[in-house]
Amino acid sequence: MASNDSGANQPEVPRVGFLGRGFFHSDHKTIGLRYLWLALFSVFLGMAMSLLMRIHLVWPSVHLPFFSGLAGTPDRYAALATLHGSLMVFLVLTAAPQAGFGNYFLPLQIGAREMAFPALNALSFWATVASLFGMTAAFLIAPRAGITLWIVSVAIFCGASLLNALNFSVTTIDLRTKGMTLPRLPLTVWAWFINSVLGLLIFSILLAASVCLLSDRLLSTHLFAPFYILTGQPVSVAANAQSVLWQRLFWFFAQAEVYVAMLPCFGLITHLISTFSRKPVWMERLVVLALCGVGVFGFCVWGEHMFASGMNPFSPLVFSMLASSLGLPAVILLISWLGTLWNARIQLNTAMLFALGFVSLFMSGGLSGIFLARHDLAAAAVSDDFVTGHFHLVMGVAATFAILGALFFWFPKLFGRRLNEPLGKLHFWLTFAGESAFLAPRNILTGDGDVRILGQIDRGGDGGERRGDDDVAVFFAGDEREERREKSARVRERFVHFPVAGDYATSHVKTSERKTLTQGAPRTQSSQRRVGIICW
């Protein structure tokens, strides 16, 4: 006789209304698909922002109806770049591989019926939608109100990501099926689980920093001291300035965010290579340890972006060594992928092509990252364009290849139909050729120079721009080799003695030497009040 437990006589479930299906539906598959659709919408919106920036760079005087209608000022252009980065980093690279594919496939791969907290899962999705609309609206309103709205949207996204990370962690730990021990977990589940633990650590920091920043703006607190308060203060005061606190909190999140975006991609690519090589993953246990190493080292290298902010003289060396240590787990992952491909019967479909493209981009991006791990950036003579190229190569294009490969692979499971293989391969080759034509020349042209060390610009009484003696503006690319060496030497010399935030970048220099270094030509009253800033 059939019973309810056998599945023959399930109790009738009442029909859910439109609001229940549309807004309160908490099925993990539905929420995963909604995250993917949200990421797709954000991709098109972010690409439109990027296209506007490209058009403005190529044709600065061209009339853009939409942009001109919003008062195309430099502040508005900076907001355009901020919106592009926010959409791509938060709503695409963070949402798609972790929240999209993770919500859909993690319960299926561990034998669970649902995520641990379905209601929180739905709440986190709608909070992410609210953050998307808030970030987009921040570009359309007045700059001052737009900055506040953008900070609120970032705080909302951090809260949603914390709920997501908590849900993933509890689901992986508590809802595994019988016999699914931790060593038996698929590598994709390991990647999602490690990423959720890392997300719990870093999104809580950014959420607290955003709340403090909002408190400064709305409640007139002074948790982050304004920069002008430090002008003219002695070295001992400026060295402990709270203005650097925001930089530390932000980079504590932002550097680890790179690995929040990449860790799920590592799991997806490993799964794709193993599937279409028709072989098990080579050194699977070591790959799990490498994923853990990426999470640990990625969490500890936040100071890599503050080499020019006046840190303790020994701190850059420590962070540089930690950043270089990321090469060990990266090499383990690369050797595992190549070992899995060795003597394999490879099936070169579209998903596998995107996986191999990811490996290629990961190798080239890792090589460019060797230069950025050095603590003497001026000696390395790399530029902000080189950093931007490295960032887009690794976190932008490589992660996109992983997302597209997983989408081609799991599309029949997601939507019940297959994508066209010839069109998919054409898509891959056009994308691969396009990113090579865009990023490779950028790294080649800027790797030898294009150093930008800019001081803050003085504005005299006549409204003109005037630079003081402490300002250095060096723009060079494509010069003769000997000329580049001489300019790099001059930049290195000025970098050591450049006054940053009250000259505490040279606080480790002896007092007599510092007096000698700061002596120079007579300065105007405005330049004496100015605090130098290094912008890379």
Steps between C-alpha positions, in 0.01 A plus 500: 500500500630842408558756770588867508861408554513300177393801299180345354262711706648841564271752676353760270687829508284813470557708189719804550378836373682735267672691782609175659645371174659829402630652822492243778601188311795347687590200284878488462481430125274798437720732705814375325346573160391845617856579605623398154239719328593788732868455414415497128310829532790650695746386230312689229468808721869491592600451136296808410691699763830369362398594148423856611846527655666365185310742278600791724867397492512460121284801413513740799295769327224276368147580617348217703127573548455297817826603664470865398150514643646405838748792496811325373741632764816325622311395812236337283768320300655369824154380606472319166820305569385427855165368380669278240734350759223455758273317258771271367659413834196476724212399274686283245826353628372450855139411428521269196757228590418485873137601550377393154661162432554436871135539599389275216753218522639488855194323652492260205867409534485429874163322494296769679139586417542874554732762640519523878306830520270539198336819628839666555596385153206683346562805719865520392400489133252786527752700704748449215237629255448805720874566504508483119226761465665716767841498329341581164286780644806649671637588156182681396459738794707785642859401587478559875177307543627242249806422713280442804264277302794304360638437850154385616479263202842355576396444862183322384701280265740413784207397719360281221842341442534426872164322499606305192834401654330388821250295300771329294712420806218347703366306200839346427570411862158375616296385199734252332340168421598183684848392401594834347800572721720805452770310305231380258367845421529606133759768432228744395340463844838552666548819300155634591550408866845661534370805316208533740733493801718767339188704416388491864830656601535776241142612435449560872800738493370693200152515653640651821716745303201608289286555810775711657535701179125559491517609862762760407285630215160498665566526876808727489723254680876498440583132475699574183672835547481727194831528322525876529501479881848348481646779287787670672502256793829357629623160395394329823141611451478419132651156549203395711245664277162339478473592134711193421256284694251499213772387262591212727139387546423533131805306380444243773187421301600589145815288467323192638204575271721397207516150644131502591439538127769250395457214750169374353656530154784271607248237604296537181806477273635195684164328457483585129856384426444172684167437325615564143839337553313187613739462792477563873665812636872447543613557861148581619590523869784738419259713294274532805798617706591744223148647508533542877840663446353748252238598757752536785767693308241711319361603837842618623637715215278807537802724565629439148299799380630737768871503416475873420288593804775539756508159667758373742825453305495124562130443421533517119760223509265275700204562272720456194612158625140400574389611154783303343397196705174489304708357216530165683128404502464650152778275369339198668170575325676547168697175533181314589321634192791414271539158663131428444537596134812283452432198275125563527234450237401863489159597366542850356148635530414859588512452877843338478630778276396759757669292771825486303471872429469558874822303561681709238378829647578384853860424401556835328325692778708322762821596323398866496414476869864424586589865437213629712603289801818708538493764771720742302244589234695802379806283439287254305379796289150363456205731449137518594416384147713191559310432824169551319608262225604234752174541690284466189706208374468291816181607675309635202558291188621177664205488740264575211645203309430275800141628525440449126653152507279396790197654327561303179555183703197528728261670259307175427454450875393861554261545206439156350664562162848509351681799356626494142859369498629671179366836618645436843847433358474813287405688816810367677747592226356848455513560876853363534629703204323813626644486849847431360477800268383718790714394797827370354603832334400685816735294715782514245482877451475584871728235645811707423377823647209742499562567868258751642592666827279801538480750778190689595444796267502849650250751373612861525282799539460534124356151476803367316678179586841514664724214610752530784849361533376186672287398204640253253333436166680240293330364189712285277436200282687383196811714567850378441625241748770720649260792545255273680772387737592858586139597556435192713803589712367854551155365589649259751702779659198729531277212616709447811487868593147584389290648784195282550236598757719739694829345386464190714612290207850613597444469873754218513770739370716676755387846604807675360462317169130585483578870543745478215252315279218746556712804427455643153380800307270751671140390509181694473263518794257267331766241426611504864149404601482226239541136583657286226312201371641222289251371244600190313 
